[in-house]
Structures are given as structure tokens and as C-alpha cells.
XYZ file of C-alpha atoms in Angstrom:
723
model
C 9.456 1.913 -27.126
C 7.424 4.990 -27.469
C 5.957 4.916 -30.878
C 4.590 1.617 -32.559
C 6.196 0.627 -35.912
C 2.934 2.270 -37.292
C 3.898 5.786 -36.004
C 1.331 6.121 -33.132
C 1.609 6.232 -29.193
C 0.013 3.448 -27.220
C -1.673 0.035 -28.142
C -4.371 1.283 -31.080
C -4.793 3.773 -33.754
C -5.710 7.021 -33.058
C -9.260 7.642 -33.367
C -9.082 11.073 -35.301
C -6.063 13.226 -36.504
C -8.530 16.112 -37.345
C -6.500 19.579 -35.317
C -8.316 22.381 -33.726
C -11.008 24.755 -35.637
C -10.877 28.183 -34.437
C -13.908 27.653 -32.206
C -11.763 24.973 -30.849
C -9.078 27.110 -30.405
C -11.083 30.221 -28.760
C -12.577 27.476 -26.651
C -9.031 26.809 -25.225
C -8.044 30.238 -24.653
C -11.089 29.824 -22.396
C -10.099 27.150 -20.323
C -6.499 28.537 -20.270
C -8.105 31.298 -18.896
C -10.552 29.665 -16.786
C -7.654 27.784 -14.750
C -5.545 30.878 -14.340
C -8.458 32.743 -13.141
C -8.985 29.709 -10.364
C -5.374 30.252 -8.955
C -3.734 27.153 -10.545
C -0.869 28.175 -11.364
C 2.217 29.411 -9.282
C 3.804 32.337 -9.859
C 7.936 32.499 -11.192
C 8.843 33.334 -7.824
C 6.801 30.693 -5.932
C 8.804 28.272 -8.857
C 12.061 29.723 -8.284
C 11.179 29.201 -4.393
C 10.687 25.288 -5.002
C 14.169 24.471 -7.456
C 16.034 26.042 -4.385
C 14.216 23.852 -1.804
C 14.898 20.829 -4.214
C 18.706 22.015 -4.403
C 19.145 22.418 -0.703
C 17.117 18.719 -0.230
C 19.637 17.447 -2.669
C 22.710 18.727 -0.631
C 21.040 17.812 2.735
C 20.846 13.731 1.350
C 24.703 14.033 -0.011
C 25.377 14.821 3.241
C 23.716 12.059 5.090
C 24.776 9.602 2.604
C 28.346 10.592 3.476
C 27.652 10.218 7.047
C 26.061 6.894 6.528
C 28.472 5.732 4.681
C 31.081 6.420 7.353
C 29.454 5.190 9.918
C 28.970 2.391 7.883
C 32.918 1.310 8.435
C 33.828 2.683 4.796
C 37.156 4.401 4.469
C 37.222 7.937 3.707
C 37.879 7.359 0.097
C 34.707 5.385 -0.217
C 33.335 8.291 2.076
C 33.705 10.650 -0.413
C 32.864 8.577 -3.141
C 29.116 8.392 -1.350
C 26.146 9.794 -3.030
C 22.712 9.861 -3.151
C 20.489 11.549 -5.814
C 17.017 12.937 -5.851
C 14.315 12.666 -7.653
C 10.695 14.229 -8.718
C 7.627 12.945 -9.450
C 3.787 12.998 -9.398
C 1.785 16.399 -10.146
C 5.514 18.258 -9.665
C 7.287 16.314 -12.746
C 4.283 16.090 -14.892
C 3.978 19.919 -14.233
C 0.353 20.445 -12.938
C 1.000 21.219 -9.753
C -0.637 24.245 -8.189
C 0.374 27.285 -5.875
C 1.169 24.855 -1.956
C 1.050 21.551 -3.279
C 3.208 19.447 -1.842
C 6.623 18.099 -3.947
C 6.856 14.568 -4.284
C 10.534 13.220 -4.505
C 12.285 9.986 -4.500
C 15.662 9.751 -2.655
C 17.942 7.080 -4.310
C 20.930 5.185 -2.004
C 23.768 2.681 -2.203
C 22.706 -0.555 -0.852
C 24.676 -0.145 2.660
C 22.225 2.957 3.406
C 19.394 0.607 4.642
C 15.991 2.396 4.685
C 15.059 1.774 8.820
C 19.123 1.700 9.635
C 19.607 4.919 8.174
C 16.842 6.747 6.252
C 14.375 7.028 9.184
C 16.685 6.902 11.722
C 19.866 8.735 10.755
C 18.344 11.376 7.796
C 15.283 11.687 10.348
C 17.656 12.691 12.767
C 19.103 15.409 10.339
C 16.428 16.687 9.214
C 14.671 17.130 12.963
C 18.240 19.442 13.694
C 17.484 21.697 10.690
C 15.589 25.039 11.370
C 14.382 25.133 8.048
C 12.457 21.928 8.953
C 8.951 21.345 10.483
C 6.270 19.191 10.417
C 8.532 16.039 10.324
C 6.260 12.709 9.855
C 8.076 9.286 9.246
C 5.313 6.661 8.255
C 7.694 3.719 7.711
C 5.300 1.038 7.869
C 3.184 2.007 4.732
C 2.944 0.858 1.431
C 5.256 2.953 0.260
C 7.269 4.173 3.349
C 7.511 7.927 3.511
C 9.269 10.586 5.043
C 6.919 13.871 4.950
C 7.969 17.403 5.916
C 7.765 20.921 5.196
C 11.729 22.432 4.357
C 11.176 26.652 4.362
C 7.516 26.209 4.057
C 6.979 23.866 0.957
C 5.791 20.577 1.552
C 7.909 17.415 0.603
C 6.887 13.882 0.463
C 9.978 11.995 0.312
C 10.654 8.475 -0.783
C 13.742 6.055 -0.316
C 14.802 3.265 -2.559
C 18.785 1.845 -2.001
C 19.865 0.300 -4.817
C 21.797 -2.463 -5.784
C 24.490 -0.200 -6.265
C 27.603 0.281 -4.139
C 28.191 4.443 -5.806
C 24.884 5.705 -7.051
C 26.460 7.702 -10.547
C 25.464 11.209 -11.098
C 23.655 10.183 -14.430
C 21.771 7.682 -13.502
C 18.489 6.224 -15.572
C 15.331 5.271 -13.614
C 14.168 4.129 -16.568
C 16.220 1.175 -17.290
C 14.257 -2.278 -15.870
C 17.823 -3.539 -15.135
C 17.373 -0.369 -11.740
C 15.457 -3.034 -10.178
C 17.579 -5.924 -9.556
C 17.735 -7.087 -6.139
C 15.883 -4.653 -4.469
C 12.603 -5.101 -2.106
C 8.759 -4.624 -2.601
C 8.875 -1.494 -1.232
C 11.810 -0.263 -3.105
C 9.974 -1.106 -6.486
C 7.037 0.949 -5.768
C 8.848 3.907 -4.636
C 10.973 3.843 -7.768
C 7.665 3.557 -9.903
C 6.653 6.455 -8.974
C 9.242 8.185 -10.923
C 9.627 5.455 -13.491
C 5.574 5.689 -14.493
C 5.570 9.430 -14.395
C 8.574 9.697 -16.669
C 6.675 6.859 -18.928
C 3.903 8.706 -19.321
C 5.473 11.763 -20.144
C 6.763 9.746 -23.147
C 4.218 8.078 -24.145
C 1.765 11.423 -24.913
C 2.260 13.017 -28.412
C 2.107 16.997 -27.324
C 2.740 17.444 -23.576
C 1.734 21.178 -23.290
C -1.912 19.904 -24.494
C -1.359 17.067 -22.029
C -0.877 19.304 -19.070
C -3.684 22.014 -19.644
C -6.036 18.811 -20.089
C -4.805 17.274 -16.732
C -4.680 20.530 -14.580
C -8.001 21.021 -16.012
C -9.632 17.651 -14.707
C -7.754 17.111 -11.645
C -8.888 20.506 -10.577
C -12.784 19.357 -12.073
C -12.293 15.900 -10.358
C -11.194 17.835 -6.652
C -14.593 20.185 -7.190
C -16.972 17.115 -8.328
C -16.194 15.149 -5.369
C -14.070 12.046 -7.129
C -10.799 13.078 -6.627
C -9.828 11.143 -3.601
C -7.549 7.697 -3.936
C -7.510 6.120 -0.895
C -11.376 7.007 -0.354
C -11.916 4.952 -3.565
C -12.114 7.128 -6.163
C -9.057 8.246 -8.621
C -5.753 9.971 -7.347
C -3.240 11.888 -9.700
C -1.275 9.240 -11.492
C -5.323 7.555 -12.425
C -6.249 11.236 -13.428
C -2.998 11.650 -15.605
C -2.922 8.236 -17.047
C -6.534 8.148 -18.259
C -5.926 11.764 -20.015
C -3.090 10.230 -21.354
C -4.785 7.738 -23.234
C -7.521 10.546 -24.850
C -4.303 12.307 -25.880
C -3.360 9.522 -28.063
C -6.428 8.576 -29.334
C -6.814 12.357 -30.168
C -2.980 13.301 -30.795
C -3.768 16.511 -32.627
C -6.374 17.697 -30.990
C -6.695 20.764 -28.200
C -7.095 20.653 -24.718
C -10.938 22.045 -25.008
C -11.598 19.069 -27.420
C -9.572 16.589 -25.505
C -11.774 17.637 -22.428
C -14.931 16.642 -24.139
C -13.683 13.622 -26.096
C -12.530 12.992 -22.253
C -15.754 12.942 -20.899
C -17.388 11.179 -23.891
C -14.946 8.294 -24.186
C -14.980 7.538 -20.431
C -19.025 8.178 -19.882
C -19.361 4.967 -21.945
C -16.155 2.827 -21.129
C -17.032 -0.589 -20.652
C -15.247 -1.384 -17.370
C -14.030 -3.518 -16.117
C -11.629 -3.359 -19.640
C -8.731 -1.606 -18.493
C -7.408 1.674 -19.715
C -3.601 1.141 -20.911
C -0.860 3.094 -22.629
C 1.459 0.399 -23.874
C 1.701 -2.934 -24.349
C 1.632 -5.255 -20.859
C 5.131 -6.724 -20.729
C 6.320 -9.876 -18.376
C 9.431 -7.949 -18.208
C 13.238 -9.774 -17.145
C 12.710 -10.039 -13.550
C 9.786 -12.643 -12.980
C 8.149 -9.374 -10.840
C 4.308 -10.059 -10.884
C 2.435 -7.790 -13.106
C -1.390 -6.841 -13.761
C -2.917 -10.196 -15.299
C -6.451 -11.166 -14.657
C -6.025 -14.814 -16.485
C -3.626 -15.618 -13.353
C -4.062 -13.268 -10.461
C -7.260 -13.941 -8.854
C -7.171 -10.582 -6.992
C -6.812 -8.945 -10.172
C -10.424 -10.374 -11.531
C -12.056 -8.406 -8.559
C -10.719 -4.583 -10.212
C -13.619 -2.248 -10.151
C -11.845 0.193 -13.214
C -8.591 -0.929 -13.855
C -5.423 1.832 -15.334
C -2.454 0.481 -15.731
C 0.946 1.964 -15.233
C 2.869 1.515 -17.978
C 6.021 0.770 -16.404
C 7.499 -2.283 -15.598
C 6.178 -3.956 -13.359
C 2.580 -2.814 -14.777
C -0.018 -2.412 -11.839
C -3.624 -1.651 -11.564
C -3.421 2.181 -9.863
C -6.659 2.251 -9.080
C -7.299 -0.945 -7.122
C -9.136 1.171 -4.421
C -12.066 1.887 -6.608
C -15.386 -0.156 -5.598
C -18.916 -0.078 -6.833
C -20.195 2.573 -5.121
C -17.424 5.036 -6.226
C -17.468 3.811 -9.821
C -20.911 4.478 -10.375
C -20.644 7.742 -8.903
C -17.902 8.519 -11.170
C -19.677 7.434 -14.195
C -22.134 9.334 -13.178
C -20.080 12.080 -13.269
C -18.301 11.371 -16.244
C -21.670 11.674 -18.159
C -22.982 14.812 -16.391
C -19.284 16.252 -17.489
C -20.066 14.719 -21.275
C -23.124 16.426 -21.606
C -22.116 20.167 -19.924
C -19.382 19.726 -23.016
C -22.005 19.525 -25.543
C -24.004 22.343 -24.066
C -21.244 24.564 -24.002
C -20.502 23.821 -27.564
C -23.388 24.795 -28.303
C -23.593 28.140 -26.421
C -26.206 27.017 -23.882
C -23.948 26.748 -20.714
C -20.327 27.837 -19.448
C -17.093 25.928 -17.860
C -18.574 27.217 -14.428
C -21.385 24.884 -15.008
C -19.111 22.278 -15.310
C -17.133 22.898 -11.446
C -20.186 23.691 -9.955
C -19.693 22.068 -6.480
C -20.963 18.550 -5.756
C -24.642 18.628 -3.523
C -23.409 15.811 -1.577
C -25.280 16.541 1.554
C -28.255 17.269 -0.908
C -28.289 13.608 -2.779
C -29.667 11.547 -0.012
C -31.927 11.048 2.681
C -29.716 9.329 4.998
C -25.900 9.543 5.948
C -23.382 7.591 8.203
C -22.126 10.002 10.158
C -18.050 9.062 11.625
C -16.812 11.099 14.577
C -12.958 10.794 15.250
C -11.365 12.045 18.255
C -7.957 12.789 19.715
C -5.923 14.351 22.831
C -3.491 16.541 20.905
C -3.061 17.511 17.446
C -0.374 15.298 16.500
C -2.706 12.095 17.594
C -5.413 13.545 15.754
C -3.145 13.750 12.296
C -1.810 10.161 12.922
C -5.250 8.842 14.025
C -6.834 10.851 10.797
C -4.592 8.872 8.506
C -5.678 6.262 9.745
C -9.111 6.321 9.879
C -9.423 7.468 6.443
C -7.491 4.767 4.866
C -9.747 2.032 6.372
C -12.818 4.164 5.199
C -12.876 2.186 2.274
C -13.152 -1.056 4.259
C -16.537 -0.095 5.371
C -17.515 0.552 1.608
C -16.610 -2.923 0.903
C -18.039 -4.389 3.804
C -21.682 -2.858 2.906
C -20.868 -4.150 -0.476
C -20.200 -7.579 0.440
C -22.498 -8.098 3.378
C -25.620 -6.811 1.441
C -25.152 -8.171 -1.740
C -24.635 -4.620 -3.267
C -27.756 -3.738 -2.448
C -26.708 -1.105 0.060
C -24.248 1.095 -1.419
C -21.950 4.148 0.305
C -21.220 7.345 -1.612
C -18.024 8.125 0.884
C -17.228 12.046 0.880
C -13.511 12.401 -0.041
C -12.706 15.454 2.346
C -13.231 15.521 6.380
C -15.324 18.221 8.500
C -14.321 20.139 11.747
C -16.584 21.721 14.638
C -15.242 24.732 15.403
C -16.954 24.232 18.571
C -15.412 20.822 19.271
C -11.040 20.806 18.857
C -9.491 17.987 18.696
C -12.671 16.561 16.418
C -12.826 15.330 13.111
C -15.617 13.926 10.878
C -16.223 11.813 7.801
C -19.620 11.216 5.990
C -21.448 8.857 4.176
C -24.004 8.700 1.984
C -26.266 5.241 1.689
C -28.704 4.539 -0.904
C -30.368 1.206 -2.248
C -29.391 -0.812 -5.129
C -32.451 -1.294 -7.047
C -33.348 -4.653 -8.691
C -35.045 -5.146 -11.468
C -37.982 -6.516 -10.021
C -40.039 -4.891 -7.139
C -39.754 -6.208 -4.069
C -41.366 -5.846 -0.499
C -39.950 -4.319 1.680
C -36.677 -5.562 2.898
C -35.047 -5.053 6.206
C -30.738 -5.134 6.224
C -29.009 -4.723 9.945
C -25.736 -2.942 9.490
C -25.218 -2.914 13.201
C -22.895 -5.941 12.725
C -21.388 -4.291 10.058
C -20.469 -1.066 11.729
C -19.309 -3.093 14.753
C -16.688 -5.110 12.621
C -15.437 -1.762 10.712
C -14.988 -0.128 14.296
C -12.938 -3.022 15.613
C -10.654 -2.727 12.952
C -10.212 0.798 12.943
C -9.511 -0.138 17.378
C -7.204 -2.412 16.091
C -3.889 0.468 15.327
C -1.080 -0.593 16.406
C -0.373 3.308 16.959
C -3.345 3.820 18.941
C -3.108 5.809 22.018
C -4.961 6.571 24.675
C -7.852 8.958 23.868
C -7.829 8.083 19.944
C -11.914 7.210 19.690
C -14.430 6.641 16.746
C -17.947 7.172 17.141
C -20.323 5.674 13.864
C -24.138 7.128 13.901
C -27.402 7.637 11.506
C -28.478 11.088 10.429
C -30.642 12.190 8.252
C -30.416 14.817 6.206
C -32.555 17.366 7.790
C -30.160 17.044 10.824
C -26.820 17.205 9.012
C -24.906 19.227 10.834
C -24.210 23.071 10.234
C -20.454 23.242 9.931
C -20.441 20.845 7.149
C -22.126 23.905 5.354
C -20.010 26.776 3.674
C -20.383 29.917 6.132
C -22.139 27.283 8.326
C -25.064 28.004 6.992
C -27.939 25.054 5.182
C -29.259 25.879 1.811
C -32.616 27.096 2.275
C -34.639 24.176 0.780
C -36.614 26.034 -1.947
C -33.225 26.918 -3.532
C -31.949 23.331 -3.742
C -35.505 22.296 -5.311
C -34.880 25.145 -7.798
C -31.489 23.985 -8.686
C -32.307 20.144 -8.751
C -35.260 21.696 -11.042
C -33.069 23.829 -13.216
C -30.774 20.678 -14.001
C -33.170 18.719 -14.649
C -32.485 16.442 -18.110
C -34.258 14.445 -20.020
C -32.366 10.966 -20.263
C -33.213 8.308 -22.576
C -36.646 6.825 -22.933
C -37.645 3.627 -21.703
C -40.371 1.729 -24.045
C -42.631 -0.660 -22.264
C -40.717 -3.234 -23.307
C -37.677 -2.523 -21.684
C -35.717 -1.072 -24.210
C -33.614 1.659 -23.922
C -32.847 4.549 -26.494
C -29.723 5.366 -27.929
C -27.787 6.440 -24.790
C -25.783 9.016 -26.325
C -29.117 11.007 -27.199
C -29.334 13.843 -24.613
C -31.458 17.207 -24.894
C -29.586 19.078 -21.920
C -26.991 18.792 -19.506
C -27.696 17.742 -16.128
C -25.977 16.900 -12.126
C -26.241 12.938 -11.544
C -29.389 14.116 -9.076
C -31.153 15.583 -12.454
C -32.567 11.962 -12.503
C -33.864 12.420 -8.991
C -37.506 11.433 -7.962
C -39.143 13.388 -5.627
C -38.470 10.873 -2.770
C -34.354 10.555 -3.432
C -34.294 7.566 -5.170
C -33.261 6.803 -8.422
C -35.424 4.743 -11.484
C -33.062 2.498 -13.541
C -33.554 -0.443 -15.989
C -32.359 -3.553 -17.377
C -31.620 -3.978 -21.490
C -32.347 -7.570 -21.092
C -35.788 -8.812 -21.490
C -37.308 -9.659 -18.076
C -38.498 -13.220 -19.840
C -35.013 -14.841 -20.308
C -33.758 -17.012 -18.070
C -30.662 -17.138 -16.300
C -28.751 -18.854 -18.593
C -30.021 -17.219 -21.552
C -29.151 -13.516 -19.354
C -25.316 -15.173 -19.009
C -25.100 -16.056 -22.441
C -26.163 -12.367 -23.846
C -23.975 -10.587 -21.526
C -20.775 -13.224 -21.315
C -21.989 -15.788 -25.202
C -18.150 -14.595 -26.784
C -16.211 -15.347 -24.274
C -14.091 -18.352 -23.745
C -11.940 -17.940 -20.743
C -12.090 -20.679 -18.128
C -12.308 -19.981 -14.245
C -13.312 -21.474 -11.427
C -16.252 -20.269 -8.948
C -14.525 -18.748 -6.187
C -15.112 -16.518 -2.869
C -14.216 -12.961 -3.290
C -14.805 -9.617 -1.578
C -16.520 -8.154 -4.807
C -19.429 -10.417 -5.210
C -20.745 -11.065 -8.700
C -17.476 -9.448 -10.292
C -15.873 -12.549 -11.234
C -13.560 -11.540 -14.552
C -13.852 -13.911 -17.580
C -16.434 -16.666 -16.539
C -18.450 -17.978 -19.180
C -21.030 -17.716 -16.957
C -20.062 -14.334 -15.269
C -23.468 -11.558 -14.586
C -22.539 -8.714 -15.480
C -22.417 -5.668 -13.421
C -26.205 -6.123 -12.937
C -25.733 -9.514 -12.129
C -28.404 -11.765 -12.334
C -27.101 -14.561 -10.929
C -24.106 -14.465 -9.355
C -21.423 -17.000 -9.763
C -19.367 -16.060 -6.523
C -20.239 -17.850 -3.273
C -22.300 -15.393 -1.619
C -21.668 -15.336 2.294
C -24.707 -16.311 4.089
C -25.255 -14.034 6.356
C -24.133 -10.433 7.549
C -21.574 -10.366 10.308
C -23.031 -11.674 14.268
C -23.732 -8.313 15.881
C -22.959 -9.732 19.575
C -22.451 -12.979 20.682
C -26.340 -13.937 20.945
C -26.895 -12.464 17.442
C -28.354 -9.839 18.768
C -28.118 -6.110 17.866
C -25.099 -3.834 19.352
C -24.806 -0.657 18.255
C -28.167 0.334 17.411
C -28.122 0.953 13.017
C -30.756 -1.137 11.768
C -32.081 -0.417 7.951
C -35.190 -1.569 6.403
C -35.240 -0.570 2.627
C -38.948 -0.042 1.094
C -39.155 -0.711 -2.170
C -42.903 -0.457 -2.995
C -42.857 3.033 -2.961
C -45.080 4.518 -6.296
C -42.791 6.490 -8.912
C -43.114 9.758 -9.490
C -44.673 11.017 -12.267
C -42.394 12.553 -15.068
C -39.053 10.689 -13.556
C -36.384 10.603 -16.627
C -34.411 7.359 -16.458
C -30.841 7.619 -16.140
C -29.429 5.035 -17.709
C -25.330 4.132 -18.182
C -26.043 0.297 -19.416
C -24.670 -0.368 -22.932
C -27.108 -0.780 -26.106
C -28.494 -3.826 -27.346
C -26.700 -5.721 -30.147
C -27.291 -3.999 -33.318
C -27.925 -5.459 -36.751
C -25.373 -6.611 -38.848
C -25.962 -3.441 -40.805
C -25.520 -1.237 -38.057
C -22.000 -2.081 -37.258
C -19.355 0.421 -37.289
C -17.242 -0.334 -40.423
C -14.465 1.348 -39.271
C -11.705 -0.863 -36.366
C -8.768 -0.008 -35.293
C -5.878 -1.588 -37.078
C -3.576 -2.394 -33.136
C 0.198 -3.762 -33.959
C -0.096 -7.389 -32.638
C 3.843 -7.790 -32.911
C 4.152 -6.650 -28.917
C 1.477 -8.883 -27.643
C 1.096 -10.647 -24.124
C 3.351 -13.231 -23.195
C 3.417 -16.948 -23.718
C 1.184 -16.417 -27.225
C -1.844 -15.896 -25.316
C -4.297 -12.685 -25.481
C -5.068 -11.278 -22.653
C -8.463 -9.774 -23.054
C -8.753 -6.370 -22.008
C -4.857 -5.735 -22.653
C -4.385 -7.255 -25.730
C -4.304 -4.803 -28.831
C -6.334 -7.525 -30.857
C -9.424 -6.960 -29.194
C -9.383 -2.839 -29.523
C -10.842 -4.376 -33.393
C -13.808 -5.384 -31.498
C -15.489 -2.256 -31.606
C -18.463 -1.582 -29.816
C -21.997 -1.673 -31.558
C -23.321 1.591 -31.659
C -26.836 3.458 -33.602
C -25.910 6.088 -35.021
C -29.514 7.981 -34.770
C -29.607 11.036 -33.539
C -25.890 11.392 -33.106
C -24.884 13.736 -35.981
C -25.121 16.673 -33.724
C -22.087 15.123 -31.848
C -19.677 14.736 -34.574
C -17.483 17.087 -35.955
C -17.989 17.083 -40.235
C -14.207 15.435 -40.900
C -14.127 12.789 -37.762
C -17.635 11.229 -39.016
C -15.681 8.319 -39.871
C -13.448 7.889 -36.735
C -15.680 9.230 -34.281
C -18.081 6.003 -33.145
C -14.196 4.751 -32.233
C -14.454 6.812 -28.826
C -16.493 3.825 -27.588
C -14.122 0.937 -28.725
C -12.091 0.013 -25.630
C -10.516 -3.242 -24.969
C -12.861 -5.981 -23.943
C -12.496 -8.355 -20.801
C -15.922 -9.053 -20.271
C -19.340 -8.120 -22.433
C -21.158 -6.931 -19.852
C -23.754 -3.780 -19.367
C -22.228 -1.035 -17.174
C -24.168 -1.073 -13.769
C -27.772 0.449 -13.747
C -28.266 1.333 -10.108
C -31.350 2.592 -8.691
C -31.745 4.681 -5.689
C -34.836 3.943 -3.713
C -35.244 5.561 -0.317
C -33.598 4.053 2.608
C -35.540 3.711 6.271
C -33.273 3.688 9.276
C -34.462 2.539 12.491
C -32.252 3.236 15.445
C -33.083 1.286 18.264
C -30.887 0.921 21.665
C -31.230 -2.111 22.944
C -29.500 -3.207 26.248
C -26.358 -5.558 25.850
C -27.085 -8.776 26.239
C -25.849 -10.682 29.797
C -23.058 -13.007 29.810
C -23.445 -16.425 29.877
C -23.334 -17.862 33.137
């Protein structure tokens, strides 16, 4: 069902039914002009060319399936009835693709045309013989097996699912759950690409506004370096679900309004509460769905964004603590700039200023890879890129999330060294509530463990190699900068000063002011001090005991869980004693030590990190605070609450906190002081509900503080072999 009995889309009532004002319409026209000037729309000739390519692909798979049916031993009459169909999904199906973008496609075939024997062999051979096909690249062992190639110059990613049908009908409807009967997990994942895309389009109230907003957010995410699912940020489907949820909450809003609301809502979202477009249902087939009450792995997810089609899954499981923090910083910056745009103090160009990745940190890791030829390098890059997320998680796990890593979402090439590619990670230290003496972490074992896992690539060939080294900011290679020219230090400093913003003031008793009250907009680095560090604060008084702290964070929850070990320390969902994101006490069993660096515990690869927590804070540094407000008095609670439809609740009569629409009525406590300039008069009663999100765990968002790292590189001899 697309709509509830109350007539609205989604799991809760809309926050506002207000339509656009004249100013909103003018800003929407500016948004559309900005997107057109950025070259994000393809021409009519390009659109026709894509349609022709899809028609040629459809004819190719129909010819292939008849050949496969004949080879399988079926009679000629059955061969003539054999059929296969092509479906599109992703950005092309959503209508937000740009010039040169690839087309995500799905081929659906009958049960006798198996994936390995016919799709990756017979069809692959047919495509290889076609002169119009180039760059043919099969990936049969991927999580979702894919056949990549270019057809008439258009990039195609082709998935495959063979159904239980003997013959595929021309009017096949993939939205029916019965389509998933008697298919394997890989086919379910392949089918869900189309099923999720179609369901998203059914669940948004205004498709043109949704498409304009999504096109805008995708471009913004790429410019700001937070668009990459494989690295640990958000991918296309994640952005589509987030934008669709905002469209549900503001069904009559124009794209310019939706963009501003997007940043406002998700800069204040209480992660790991999930973003959902419809009720999560068990379904008739018994397939596993996202459920943190039952599934241990679901409890460690940082930013759950749940797909709307059965079986509902978390589409953003790659997000880590480090990447989540970066994205929240960017959402906050986006909201502040949208405020400035509304007050004619900024333009849309300011929102799209490229992310100054190589200016934010003092220390970086450089991951360099090489291969003997272009094909090997392409395969090697794909494998290494998929493993970078594991390196980030290792840093977080083995240092108890005291060392966080910010991976750059793209690779770099050095023109002077062919067949080489480079990835970079910024390193920074999470500051605890209490100042500490200089603390040293040895990450050589972590890096060595990462290299071993990468070199275990089953398709590795001679010449495929990887090196990981420490690079200071002043030594960043020139090929990463536009034009190969390092920006002058004075201009970088001036840029940061021009973007400075006065954030929330922190009083001596460590209480934080209104989290929405800002004076101007800024980049994430606006809160940096002169040493490159960050300041942060905790909303909890320092004199609270650990137990009192946990009760303050989780006192209203009554879910029972057991203490277990997980790769995300301190992320145990639903426990009465579970800490917040900036946990005071860990309920998760922590590793006693980091991985050993050699057989006798000695270092082997020369990466040694020393953290200095005693550095004096620079004067005049404002707090970059992303935590929720302290409990407000009863008379300050928002009186208006959502009235969700409880007809289709979670299965077995139990409330899935964070997914249950009942929890949507639990409105976040929000101080209203200083926010009048953020609200339109027509929405004064409804606007606070932007912060009323599903609750899985009442915990403040992570307050992370960047302190300068001091890395010492030392080359020690290899330990002698024991005799």
C-alpha cells in the first residue's frame, strides 16, 4: 500500500502541508538553473541514444535465451517461446542520471538458464563477439554478481536473476513478493534493485520535485566527498531513500524547500534510529529483514537507511563511526548555508564548494597500489577500494574508537608513474571528556593486518602490490591538487577564516546552548583551532557516575540484550546499560590489545602513532557541537506530536523501536529559544516535528574532538628467526 488509511505516504503524518511561497518558487528556479549550468541534464539526442542501446540489449538477451534453451535440450517449440526481459533501476530508472552515466539493468530469465553456466559463459561469449561491445568485465563472485561492459559507447551494469518460471511472460511484474519464490540469495539481491527503485517512486508524493531534489543532493554529495557506498559514505540508493523521506514529511514543498529541510532534519537526526519509508513487514517467504532485536549484526549499524521493498534491508551498512561523523558535519554545514541563502547572505555556489580534504588534517595515510597492465590495475583497484572500509574499522576497533580515519572517496593518479594509483585517509584523534597525558598507539600491526588481507586477493597476479605510508600535510604529493599546484598557505587560511562561524557556546558547567542557533555558515573545518584540532563537549555533567550516565542516556529503554563482542565497540543497540555514541562506559567487550606487529611483538612496518592530548587550546575557538539537547522541562516539550497509523505494526505484536510508527510520536525535546527566524509563520506548530524521528536508543550523537596526531616513523630491523 502506498498510502495509509489517513491518506499520507510513509509511517507518520507529514510535518507540514504548506506549499511554496513566491520566494521558494524563485529559489527553485535558481536550483534548476544551477543544475542545468552544471551539465547534469542529458540532451534529447543522448536520451534517444540510451533508448536505442537498451533496445539492442533487449534483443541480444532474447537471442541469448533462445540459444541457451536449445543448448539445454528443449524442443524447438519451447525454444521459440523462451523469453528474457530487461529492467532498469538505479539513477536511470529514478530519472536523475546525467550525461555519460551508466545504466543499471537487470536481466530476468527462466529457471533453466542458470547464472554461472549460461549468463557468465554463453551471454558473455555472445557479447565478446559483438563489435559494438567493449570493456567487457564480468564479476561473478561479487556480493551482487554483475557483468559490466560498454554497448555503443554507453556503460552498462547488467545483473541477472533466473526465476522459478518456465517461461518469462512479457507482462512480468517484479513488485509482487511471489517473484522471490525458490530463488537464491544472489537473485534476491539482484531483483531488489528494481523492486526498491519502483517502490521509492510509489512512496513519494511528487515525483518531479523528488527528482530535482535528488539530482541536487547527489551532485552535492559528490562535490563534498560523501558519495561513495563502497568507501563507507552513502551511495545512490541511500540518497534516494533520504530524499524520499523528506518528500513524505513535506509533500507540498518545492525542491528549494526540500533541500533546506533535508539538511535540517538529517543534521539533527538521532542516529542509529533508522530512516524508513514504509512499515517493515515479515513477508510470506521467511526471508531475513532488518531487525536489531533479533539480528546481532543489525545492532552495530551506524546509520540505518532501510529499503522499502521486501525483504527490507539496511542499504548503508558500510557506514562507520568515522564516516558518519564526517557526514553529520556536512549536513550541519549544508543547513547553515541554506539559512544564509534564505537570508541572501550566500548562494548555491557556496554550498557546492569542493571539500578541502587535504587541508583539514595534519597526518594522512597514503595507500599506493600498482599492477603490470591496465586490466590488472582496474581489477586490483576494485578489490583494494572495497577493502579500505575494513582499514577504517580496524582503526576504530583496535584503538577503541580513539583513532578515526576519514577516507577520500576517490583515487588519484600520478602522471609520472603509469600503472600506479593512490588512496588517502586523514587521521585524527577522538578527544575524551577528561584531558589525558600524551598517549601512544602503535598502528603498524593494524596496517600490516590490512595489507595481508588485501594481498590475499584470490585473483591476484604477479605485479599487483600495495604500500601504505604516512604523509604529513606539508608533504602531500602535488598530483592530488587541481592542476598539480598546491594552494598557497595564506589563501587556505583566509578561506577558513572567511567561513568561520560562531557555533554553540559552552558554559562553565558544560551545558550547551540551543543547537539550532547559529550566526553564519561554515565548512566542517570552521571549528578548527590553529593546530588543526577540534573542540567538543559532553552534555552530561562531569560529576555523574557511570551508572547515572547510562541511565540518563537510556533510562526509557527496556530492551534486554547480552554483552557481546562486536566490530563496532560501544554500539550495542537497545541495552539498558548501553552507552551513547560518545560512550562513557563500554558494554561491549573490548579487545585487550591491538594485533601484534610481529612474532615477538616488535614493529615491522614503521608506523607508530603518538597522541598529544595536553596541547593548549587556541583562544576564541567555538564549539562544533552535534549532540542532542539536554532534557527540557515539561512545559518546553513540543505539544504537537505525530499520530502514526498502528494498523501495520511490526510482526508478532512487538514494537520494533526505531521502525515502529508508534515511536514516531516520541518527539525530541527541543528548546525554542532563538529559532523563530528559522520558521515560516504558516509552519510554526509543525516545524519542530522535523526533529521527531524514530527512537531505537536515546543517546546523544557523537561529540568528536580533533586533536593533532604526532606520528613517528621508525624503521626497525626484522626480528631474527627463532632457532
